Tab-separated table of C-alpha atoms and ligand atoms in Angstrom:
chain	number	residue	atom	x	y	z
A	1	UNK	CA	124.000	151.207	103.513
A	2	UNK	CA	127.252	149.412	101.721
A	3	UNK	CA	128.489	150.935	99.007
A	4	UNK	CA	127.485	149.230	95.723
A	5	UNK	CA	127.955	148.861	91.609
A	6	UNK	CA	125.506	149.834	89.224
A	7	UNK	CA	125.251	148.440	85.678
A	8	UNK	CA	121.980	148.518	83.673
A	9	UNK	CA	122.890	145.952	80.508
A	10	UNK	CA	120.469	146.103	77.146
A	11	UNK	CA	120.747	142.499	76.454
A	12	UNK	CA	119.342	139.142	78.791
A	13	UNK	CA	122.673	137.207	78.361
A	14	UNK	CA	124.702	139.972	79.714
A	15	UNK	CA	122.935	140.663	82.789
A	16	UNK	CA	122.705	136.958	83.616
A	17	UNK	CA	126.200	136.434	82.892
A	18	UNK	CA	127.171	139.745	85.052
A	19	UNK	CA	125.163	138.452	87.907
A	20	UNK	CA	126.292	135.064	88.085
A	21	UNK	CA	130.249	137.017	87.593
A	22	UNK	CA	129.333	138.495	90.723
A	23	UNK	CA	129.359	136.838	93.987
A	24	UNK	CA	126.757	139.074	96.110
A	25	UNK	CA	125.465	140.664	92.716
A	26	UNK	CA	121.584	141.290	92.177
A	27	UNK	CA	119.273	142.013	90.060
A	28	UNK	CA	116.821	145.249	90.456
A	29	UNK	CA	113.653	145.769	88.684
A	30	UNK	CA	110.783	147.911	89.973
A	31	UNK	CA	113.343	147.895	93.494
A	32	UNK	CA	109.775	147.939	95.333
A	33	UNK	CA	111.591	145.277	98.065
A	34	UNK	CA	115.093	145.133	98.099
A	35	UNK	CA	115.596	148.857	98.142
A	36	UNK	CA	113.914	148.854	101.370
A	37	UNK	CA	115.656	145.396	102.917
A	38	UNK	CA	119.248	147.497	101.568
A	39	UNK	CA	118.111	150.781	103.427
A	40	UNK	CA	117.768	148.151	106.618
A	41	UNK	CA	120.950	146.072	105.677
A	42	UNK	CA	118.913	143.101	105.252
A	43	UNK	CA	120.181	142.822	101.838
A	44	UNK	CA	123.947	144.045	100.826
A	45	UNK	CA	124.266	143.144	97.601
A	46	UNK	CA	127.866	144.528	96.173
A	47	UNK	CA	126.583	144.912	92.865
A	48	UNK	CA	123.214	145.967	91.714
A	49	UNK	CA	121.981	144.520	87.805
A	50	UNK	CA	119.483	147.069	86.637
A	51	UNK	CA	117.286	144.898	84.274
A	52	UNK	CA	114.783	147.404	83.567
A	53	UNK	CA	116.380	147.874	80.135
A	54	UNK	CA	115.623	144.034	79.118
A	55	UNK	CA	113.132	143.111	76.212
A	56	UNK	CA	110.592	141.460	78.836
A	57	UNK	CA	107.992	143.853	78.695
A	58	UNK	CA	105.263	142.057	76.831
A	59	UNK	CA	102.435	140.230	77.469
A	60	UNK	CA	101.819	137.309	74.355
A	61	UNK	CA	99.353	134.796	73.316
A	62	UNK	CA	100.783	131.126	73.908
A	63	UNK	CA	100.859	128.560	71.531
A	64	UNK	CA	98.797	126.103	73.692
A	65	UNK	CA	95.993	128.834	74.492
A	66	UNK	CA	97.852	130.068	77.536
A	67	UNK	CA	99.327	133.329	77.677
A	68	UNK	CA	103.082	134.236	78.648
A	69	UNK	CA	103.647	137.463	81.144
A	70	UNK	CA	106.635	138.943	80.440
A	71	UNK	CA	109.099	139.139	83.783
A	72	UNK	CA	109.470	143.002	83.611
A	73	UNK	CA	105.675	144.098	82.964
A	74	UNK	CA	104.386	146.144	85.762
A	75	UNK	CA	101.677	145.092	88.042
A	76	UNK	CA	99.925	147.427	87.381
A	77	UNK	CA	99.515	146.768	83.359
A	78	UNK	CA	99.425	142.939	84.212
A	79	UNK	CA	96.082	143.683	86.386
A	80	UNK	CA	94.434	145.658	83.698
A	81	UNK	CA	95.626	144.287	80.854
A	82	UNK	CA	92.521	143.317	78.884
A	83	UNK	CA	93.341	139.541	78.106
A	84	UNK	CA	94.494	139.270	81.922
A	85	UNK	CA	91.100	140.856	82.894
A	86	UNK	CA	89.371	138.764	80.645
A	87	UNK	CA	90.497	135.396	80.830
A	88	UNK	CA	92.161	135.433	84.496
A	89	UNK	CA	90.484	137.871	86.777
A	90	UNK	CA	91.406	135.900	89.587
A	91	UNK	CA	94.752	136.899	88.959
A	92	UNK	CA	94.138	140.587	88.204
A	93	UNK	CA	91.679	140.662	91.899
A	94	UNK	CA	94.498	139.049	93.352
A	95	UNK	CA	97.695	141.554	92.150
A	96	UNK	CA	94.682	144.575	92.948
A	97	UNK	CA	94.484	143.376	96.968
A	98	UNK	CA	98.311	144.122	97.150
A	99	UNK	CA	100.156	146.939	98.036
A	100	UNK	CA	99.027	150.411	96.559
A	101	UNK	CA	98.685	152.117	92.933
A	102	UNK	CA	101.928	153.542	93.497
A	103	UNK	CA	103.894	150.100	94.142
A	104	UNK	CA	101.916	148.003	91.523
A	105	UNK	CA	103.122	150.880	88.905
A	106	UNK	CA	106.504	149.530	89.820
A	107	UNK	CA	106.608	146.622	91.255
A	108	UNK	CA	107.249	143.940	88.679
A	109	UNK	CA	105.721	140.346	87.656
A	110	UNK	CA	108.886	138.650	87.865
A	111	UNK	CA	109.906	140.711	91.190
A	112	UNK	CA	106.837	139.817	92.865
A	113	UNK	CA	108.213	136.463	92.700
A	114	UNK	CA	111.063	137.133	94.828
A	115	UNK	CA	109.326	139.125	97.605
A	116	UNK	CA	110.859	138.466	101.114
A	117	UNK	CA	108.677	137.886	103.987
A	118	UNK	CA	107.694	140.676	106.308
A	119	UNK	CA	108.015	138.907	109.645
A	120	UNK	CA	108.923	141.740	111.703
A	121	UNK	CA	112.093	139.853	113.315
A	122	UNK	CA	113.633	139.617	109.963
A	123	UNK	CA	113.955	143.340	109.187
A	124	UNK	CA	115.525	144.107	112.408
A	125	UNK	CA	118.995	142.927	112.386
A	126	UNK	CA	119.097	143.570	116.238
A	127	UNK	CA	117.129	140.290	116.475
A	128	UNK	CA	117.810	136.492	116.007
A	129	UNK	CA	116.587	135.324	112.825
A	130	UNK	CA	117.607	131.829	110.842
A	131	UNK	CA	116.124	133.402	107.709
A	132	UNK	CA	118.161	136.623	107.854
A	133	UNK	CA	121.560	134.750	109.404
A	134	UNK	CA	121.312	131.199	109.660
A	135	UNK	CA	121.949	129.729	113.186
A	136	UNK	CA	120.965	132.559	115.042
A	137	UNK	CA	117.929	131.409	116.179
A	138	UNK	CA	113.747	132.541	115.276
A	139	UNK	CA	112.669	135.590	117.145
A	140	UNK	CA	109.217	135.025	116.140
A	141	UNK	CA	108.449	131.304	117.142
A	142	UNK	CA	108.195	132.350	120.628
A	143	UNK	CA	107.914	136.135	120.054
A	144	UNK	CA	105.574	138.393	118.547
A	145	UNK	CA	104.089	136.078	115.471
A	146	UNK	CA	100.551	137.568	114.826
A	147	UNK	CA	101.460	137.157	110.499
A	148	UNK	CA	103.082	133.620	111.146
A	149	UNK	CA	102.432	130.827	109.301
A	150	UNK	CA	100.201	128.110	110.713
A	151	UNK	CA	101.254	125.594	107.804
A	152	UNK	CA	104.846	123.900	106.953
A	153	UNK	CA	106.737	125.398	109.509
A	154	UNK	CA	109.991	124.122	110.842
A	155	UNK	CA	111.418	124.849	114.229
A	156	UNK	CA	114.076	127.691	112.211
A	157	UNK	CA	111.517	129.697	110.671
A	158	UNK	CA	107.486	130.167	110.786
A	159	UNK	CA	106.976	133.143	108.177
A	160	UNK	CA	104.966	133.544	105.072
A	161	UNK	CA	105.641	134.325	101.667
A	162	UNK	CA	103.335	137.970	101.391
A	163	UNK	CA	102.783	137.959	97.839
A	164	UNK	CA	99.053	138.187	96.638
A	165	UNK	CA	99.525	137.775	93.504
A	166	UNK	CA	101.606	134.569	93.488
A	167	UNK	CA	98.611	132.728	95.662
A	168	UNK	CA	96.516	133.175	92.170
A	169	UNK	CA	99.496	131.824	90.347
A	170	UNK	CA	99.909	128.730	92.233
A	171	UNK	CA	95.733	128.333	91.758
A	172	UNK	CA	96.154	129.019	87.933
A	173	UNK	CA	99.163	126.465	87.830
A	174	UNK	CA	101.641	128.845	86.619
A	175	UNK	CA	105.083	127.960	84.935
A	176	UNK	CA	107.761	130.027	85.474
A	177	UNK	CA	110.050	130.798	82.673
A	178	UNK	CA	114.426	131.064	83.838
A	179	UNK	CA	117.250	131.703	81.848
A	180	UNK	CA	120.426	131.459	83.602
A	181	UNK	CA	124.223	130.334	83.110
A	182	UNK	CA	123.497	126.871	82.476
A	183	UNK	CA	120.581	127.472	79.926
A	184	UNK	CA	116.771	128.269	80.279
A	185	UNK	CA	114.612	126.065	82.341
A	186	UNK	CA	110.680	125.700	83.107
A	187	UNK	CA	109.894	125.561	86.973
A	188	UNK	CA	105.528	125.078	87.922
A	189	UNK	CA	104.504	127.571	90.330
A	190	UNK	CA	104.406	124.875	92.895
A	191	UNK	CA	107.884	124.235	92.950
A	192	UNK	CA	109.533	127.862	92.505
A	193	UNK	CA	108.782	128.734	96.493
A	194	UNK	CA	109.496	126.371	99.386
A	195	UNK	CA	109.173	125.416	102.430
A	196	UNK	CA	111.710	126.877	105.453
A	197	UNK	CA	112.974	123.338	106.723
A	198	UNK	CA	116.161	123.868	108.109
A	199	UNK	CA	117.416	126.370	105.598
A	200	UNK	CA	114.665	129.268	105.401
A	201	UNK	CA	117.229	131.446	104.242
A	202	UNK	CA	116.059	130.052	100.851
A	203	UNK	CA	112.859	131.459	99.702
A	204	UNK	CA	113.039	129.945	96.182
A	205	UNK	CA	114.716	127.258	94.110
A	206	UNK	CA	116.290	130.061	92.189
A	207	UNK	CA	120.347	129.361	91.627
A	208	UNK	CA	122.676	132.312	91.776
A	209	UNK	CA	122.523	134.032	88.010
A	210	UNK	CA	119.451	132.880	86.833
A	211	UNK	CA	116.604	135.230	85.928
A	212	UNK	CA	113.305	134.895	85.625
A	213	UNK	CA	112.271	135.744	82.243
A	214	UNK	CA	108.536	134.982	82.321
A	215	UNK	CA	105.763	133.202	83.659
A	216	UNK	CA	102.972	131.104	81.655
A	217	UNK	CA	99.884	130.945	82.339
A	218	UNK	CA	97.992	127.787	81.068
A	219	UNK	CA	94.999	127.957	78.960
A	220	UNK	CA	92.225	127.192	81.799
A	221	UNK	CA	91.536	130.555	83.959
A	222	UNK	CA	88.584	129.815	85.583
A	223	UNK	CA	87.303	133.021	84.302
A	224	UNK	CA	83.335	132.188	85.215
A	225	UNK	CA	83.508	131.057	89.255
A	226	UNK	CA	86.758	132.706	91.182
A	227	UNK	CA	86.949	134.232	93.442
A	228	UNK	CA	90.338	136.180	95.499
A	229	UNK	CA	89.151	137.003	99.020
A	230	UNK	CA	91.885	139.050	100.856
A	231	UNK	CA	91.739	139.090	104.866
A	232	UNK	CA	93.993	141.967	106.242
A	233	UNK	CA	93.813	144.696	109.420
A	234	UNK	CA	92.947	147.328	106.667
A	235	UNK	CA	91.308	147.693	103.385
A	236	UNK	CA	94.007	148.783	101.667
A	237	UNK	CA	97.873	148.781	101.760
A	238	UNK	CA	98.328	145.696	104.080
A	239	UNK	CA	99.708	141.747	103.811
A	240	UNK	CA	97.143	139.143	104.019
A	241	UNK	CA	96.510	137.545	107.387
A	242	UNK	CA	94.533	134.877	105.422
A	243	UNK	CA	93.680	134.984	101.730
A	244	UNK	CA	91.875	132.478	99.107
A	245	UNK	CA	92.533	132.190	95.509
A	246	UNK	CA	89.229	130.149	94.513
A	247	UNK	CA	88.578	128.960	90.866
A	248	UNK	CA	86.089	126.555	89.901
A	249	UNK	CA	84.211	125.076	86.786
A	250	UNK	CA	80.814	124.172	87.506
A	251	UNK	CA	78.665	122.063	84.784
A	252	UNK	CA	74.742	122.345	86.273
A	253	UNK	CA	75.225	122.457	89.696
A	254	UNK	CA	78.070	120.246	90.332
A	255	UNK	CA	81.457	121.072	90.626
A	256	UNK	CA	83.632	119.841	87.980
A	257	UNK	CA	86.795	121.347	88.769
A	258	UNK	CA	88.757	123.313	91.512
A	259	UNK	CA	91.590	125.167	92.645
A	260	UNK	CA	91.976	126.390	96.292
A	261	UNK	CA	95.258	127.834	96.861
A	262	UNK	CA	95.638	129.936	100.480
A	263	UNK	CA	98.088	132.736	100.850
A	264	UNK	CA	99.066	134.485	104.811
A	265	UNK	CA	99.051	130.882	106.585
A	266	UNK	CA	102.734	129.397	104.770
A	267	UNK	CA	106.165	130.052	103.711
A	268	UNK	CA	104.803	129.215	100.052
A	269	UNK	CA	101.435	129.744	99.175
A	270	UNK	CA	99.645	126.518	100.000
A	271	UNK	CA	97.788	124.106	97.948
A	272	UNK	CA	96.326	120.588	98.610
A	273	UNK	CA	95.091	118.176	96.131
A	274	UNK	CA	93.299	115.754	98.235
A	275	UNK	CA	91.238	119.062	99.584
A	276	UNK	CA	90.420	120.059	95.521
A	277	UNK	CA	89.486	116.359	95.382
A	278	UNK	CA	86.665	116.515	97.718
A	279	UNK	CA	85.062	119.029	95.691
A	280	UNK	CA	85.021	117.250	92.262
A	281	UNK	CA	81.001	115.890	91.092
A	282	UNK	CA	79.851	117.266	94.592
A	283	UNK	CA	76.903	120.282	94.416
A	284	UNK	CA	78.611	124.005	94.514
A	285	UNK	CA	76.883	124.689	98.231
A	286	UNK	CA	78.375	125.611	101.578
A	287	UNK	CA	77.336	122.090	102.596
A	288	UNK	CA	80.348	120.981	100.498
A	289	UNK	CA	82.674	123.438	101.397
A	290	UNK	CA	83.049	123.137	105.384
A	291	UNK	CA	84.783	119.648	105.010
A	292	UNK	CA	87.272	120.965	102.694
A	293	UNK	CA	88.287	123.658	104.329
A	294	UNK	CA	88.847	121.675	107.243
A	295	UNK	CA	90.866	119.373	105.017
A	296	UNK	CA	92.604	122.494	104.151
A	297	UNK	CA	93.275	123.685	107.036
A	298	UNK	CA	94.665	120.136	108.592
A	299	UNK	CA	98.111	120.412	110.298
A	300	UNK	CA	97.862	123.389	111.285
A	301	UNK	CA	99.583	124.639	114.259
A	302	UNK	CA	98.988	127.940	115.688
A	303	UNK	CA	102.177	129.845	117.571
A	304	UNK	CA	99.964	131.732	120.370
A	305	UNK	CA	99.451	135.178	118.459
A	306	UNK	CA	98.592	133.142	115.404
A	307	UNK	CA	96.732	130.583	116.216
A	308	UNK	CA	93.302	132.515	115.541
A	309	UNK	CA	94.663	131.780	111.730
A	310	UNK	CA	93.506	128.271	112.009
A	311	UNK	CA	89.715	129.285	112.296
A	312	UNK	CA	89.798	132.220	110.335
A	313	UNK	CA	91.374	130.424	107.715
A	314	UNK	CA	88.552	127.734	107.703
A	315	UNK	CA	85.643	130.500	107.717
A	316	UNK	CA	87.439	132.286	104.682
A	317	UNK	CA	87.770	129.286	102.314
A	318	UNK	CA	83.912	128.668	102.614
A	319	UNK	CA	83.391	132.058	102.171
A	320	UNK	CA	85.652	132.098	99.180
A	321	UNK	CA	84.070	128.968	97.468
A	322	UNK	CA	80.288	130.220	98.218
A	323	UNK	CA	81.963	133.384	96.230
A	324	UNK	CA	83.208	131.853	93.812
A	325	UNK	CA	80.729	129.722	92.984
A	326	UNK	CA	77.899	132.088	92.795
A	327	UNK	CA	79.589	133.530	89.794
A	328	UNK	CA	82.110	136.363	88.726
A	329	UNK	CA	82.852	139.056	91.707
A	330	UNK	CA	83.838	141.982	91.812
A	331	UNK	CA	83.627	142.430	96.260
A	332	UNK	CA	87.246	143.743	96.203
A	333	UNK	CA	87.593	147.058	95.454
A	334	UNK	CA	91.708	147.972	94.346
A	335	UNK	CA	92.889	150.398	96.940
B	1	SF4	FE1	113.462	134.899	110.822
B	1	SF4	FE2	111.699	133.143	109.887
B	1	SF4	FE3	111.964	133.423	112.495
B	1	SF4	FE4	110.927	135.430	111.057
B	1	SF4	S1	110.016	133.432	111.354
B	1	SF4	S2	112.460	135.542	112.714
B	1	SF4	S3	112.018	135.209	109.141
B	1	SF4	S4	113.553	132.697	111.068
C-alpha cells in the first residue's frame, strides 16, 4: 500500500476545499470499498479526507413531502429508520439484500453511491482493464464475465455498478444533493452514474472536490405495491446477478403508475420509460408483464458467460411486478 495523509476536518467547506487542494486526495466514510481497492492498489489516493466528523448524519422531512437522507447516515439506520420503513420500503428491502449487518453498520448512504464495480479483472492489477488503466484493454469482454453487464456496454468496459440500494433510488427518482468548490448542485439519480463508453474509468459525473451531501427522496414511495427481488449465487452476502426494484400504484385493478428499475445487467442501474409506459391503464396481471420485460430487456447482448442474464432477467421482472402488485412483501429476509 502507498503511504498516505490523514486529516478528519469538523466542518463541510474544509474537507471539500482540502480535497479539491489535493490532486489524488479522497474522501473516506464508512471505508467499506476503498479500503479494500487501497489494500489491492486499485485505489492510491495520497491523501485520505476522513468525513465521518461532518454534520450529515440526519435523516429530515422535506419541504415538498419528500424526505432528505443525510450523506453520512449508515445503512444500516437508513434501512430501519421508521419513516424509511414506512414510506419507502422498497428502498429499505433493497439496502437489506446487500452486503451483511456488519458492512451496512458502516457502509454509508452517500458511499454507497460511489461503489466500484466488482468485475474480477478490475481488482487484479496483473490484468488488462480500461476501467482500472485506460488503454489497456478489457479482460472480461472475452474472459471470464459471468457478473457482466448485458445492457450499455461499450467495447472498453462491460461491468456493472453492484449497488442494491442505488437500483431503488433510481426507481424512487432520487436527487442527489453536492457541494463542491464551485457551489452546491442537484444531480437526479439518473444522471449521477453512467454509462462506460469509451471512458469507463468514470463511474459518476462527480468532479474532483465535490461531495455528496445528501440525497432526496421525492414525496411518492410507492409504499403499497413494490417490490425489490434480489437474484444472487447465495442468500446472503453476494452482488446481484439480476435484481428488480418494482413500484407501482394501482387504482382498482389497473395500473396507474410504475417504476421498473434493474440492477446486475448495467454499468448504471437501468431504467426505461417506454417499458413503464406499457404498463400505465393496463390490468396488474402477468399477462401485462411479459411484454415489458421483454421491452426491458431489449438490446441486450450477452458476452458467453453472461448471456443467461438476458432470460433470467426477463423471468425476474415478471416475477417482480406479479410481487409487487399483489401488495406489500416481505419475501426477502436481511441476511
Ligand atoms: Fe475493466 Fe470494465 Fe473490462 Fe472489468 S469490464 S476488465 S472493469 S474494463
Amino acid at each position: 500500500m502507498n503511504s498516505f495523509s490523514y486529516v478528519r476536518p469538523a466542518e463541510i467547506d474544509l474537507a471539500v476545499r482540502d480535497v479539491a487542494a489535493h490532486q489524488e486526495a479522497k474522501f473516506i466514510a464508512g471505508g467499506t470499498n476503498i479500503l479494500d481497492l487501497m489494500k489491492v492498489n486499485v485505489e492510491r489516493p495520497n491523501r485520505l479526507v476522513d468525513i465521518n466528523q461532518l454534520p450529515l448524519t440526519t435523516i429530515e422531512n422535506t419541504a415538498d413531502g419528500g424526505l432528505r437522507l443525510g450523506a453520512l447516515v449508515t445503512n444500516a439506520d437508513t434501512a430501519y429508520h421508521e419513516e424509511v420503513e414506512k414510506r419507502y420500503p422498497l428502498l429499505s428491502q433493497a439496502i437489506l439484500a446487500g452486503a451483511s449487518p456488519q458492512l451496512r453498520n458502516m457502509a454509508t448512504n452517500g458511499g454507497n453511491l460511489f461503489q466500484r464495480t466488482r468485475c474480477y479483472y478490475f481488482y487484479d492489477p496483473a490484468m488488462p482493464c480500461n476501467k482500472r488503466q485506460p488503454g489497456s484493454g478489457c479482460g472480461a469482454i472475452n474472459g471470464y464475465n459471468r457478473i457482466h453487464a448485458i445492457l450499455g456496454t461499450s467495447e472498453s468496459c462491460i461491468a456493472t455498478h453492484p449497488s442494491d440500494m442505488c437500483v431503488a433510488l433510481r426507481a424512487l427518482d432520487a436527487v442527489v444533493q453536492v457541494l463542491g468548490p464551485l457551489g452546491e448542485r442537484s444531480i437526479p439519480i439518473a444522471e449521477f452514474h453512467r454509462l462506460p463508453g469509451d471512458e469507463p474509468q468514470y463511474d459518476n459525473i462527480i468532479k474532483p472536490g465535490e461531495l455528496v451531501t445528501a440525497i432526496d427522496l421525492p414525496a411518492k414511495g410507492f409504499a403499497d405495491h413494490y417490490t425489490y427481488l434480489k437474484v444472487r449465487d447465495r442468500a446472503s452476502y453476494a452482488f446481484a446477478l439480476v435484481s428488480v426494484a418494482v413500484g407501482l400504484e394501482i387504482d382498482g385493478d389497473q395500473i396507474t403508475d410504475a417504476r421498473i428499475a434493474l440492477g446486475g445487467v448495467a454499468h448504471k442501474p437501468w431504467r426505461r420509460s417506454e417499458a413503464e409506459a406499457m404498463l400505465i391503464g393496463k390490468p396488474a396481471q402477468k399477462a401485462s408483464f411479459v411484454s415489458v420485460a421483454q421491452k426491458l430487456l431489449e438490446g441486450a447482448r450477452g458476452y458467453g458467460h453472461n448471456t443467461f442474464k438476458i432470460e433470467l432477467g426477463k423471468r425476474a421482472i415478471v416475477r417482480a411486478l406479479e410481487q409487487a402488485a399483489s401488495g406489500p412483501t416481505n419475501l426477502l429476509q436481511p441476511m
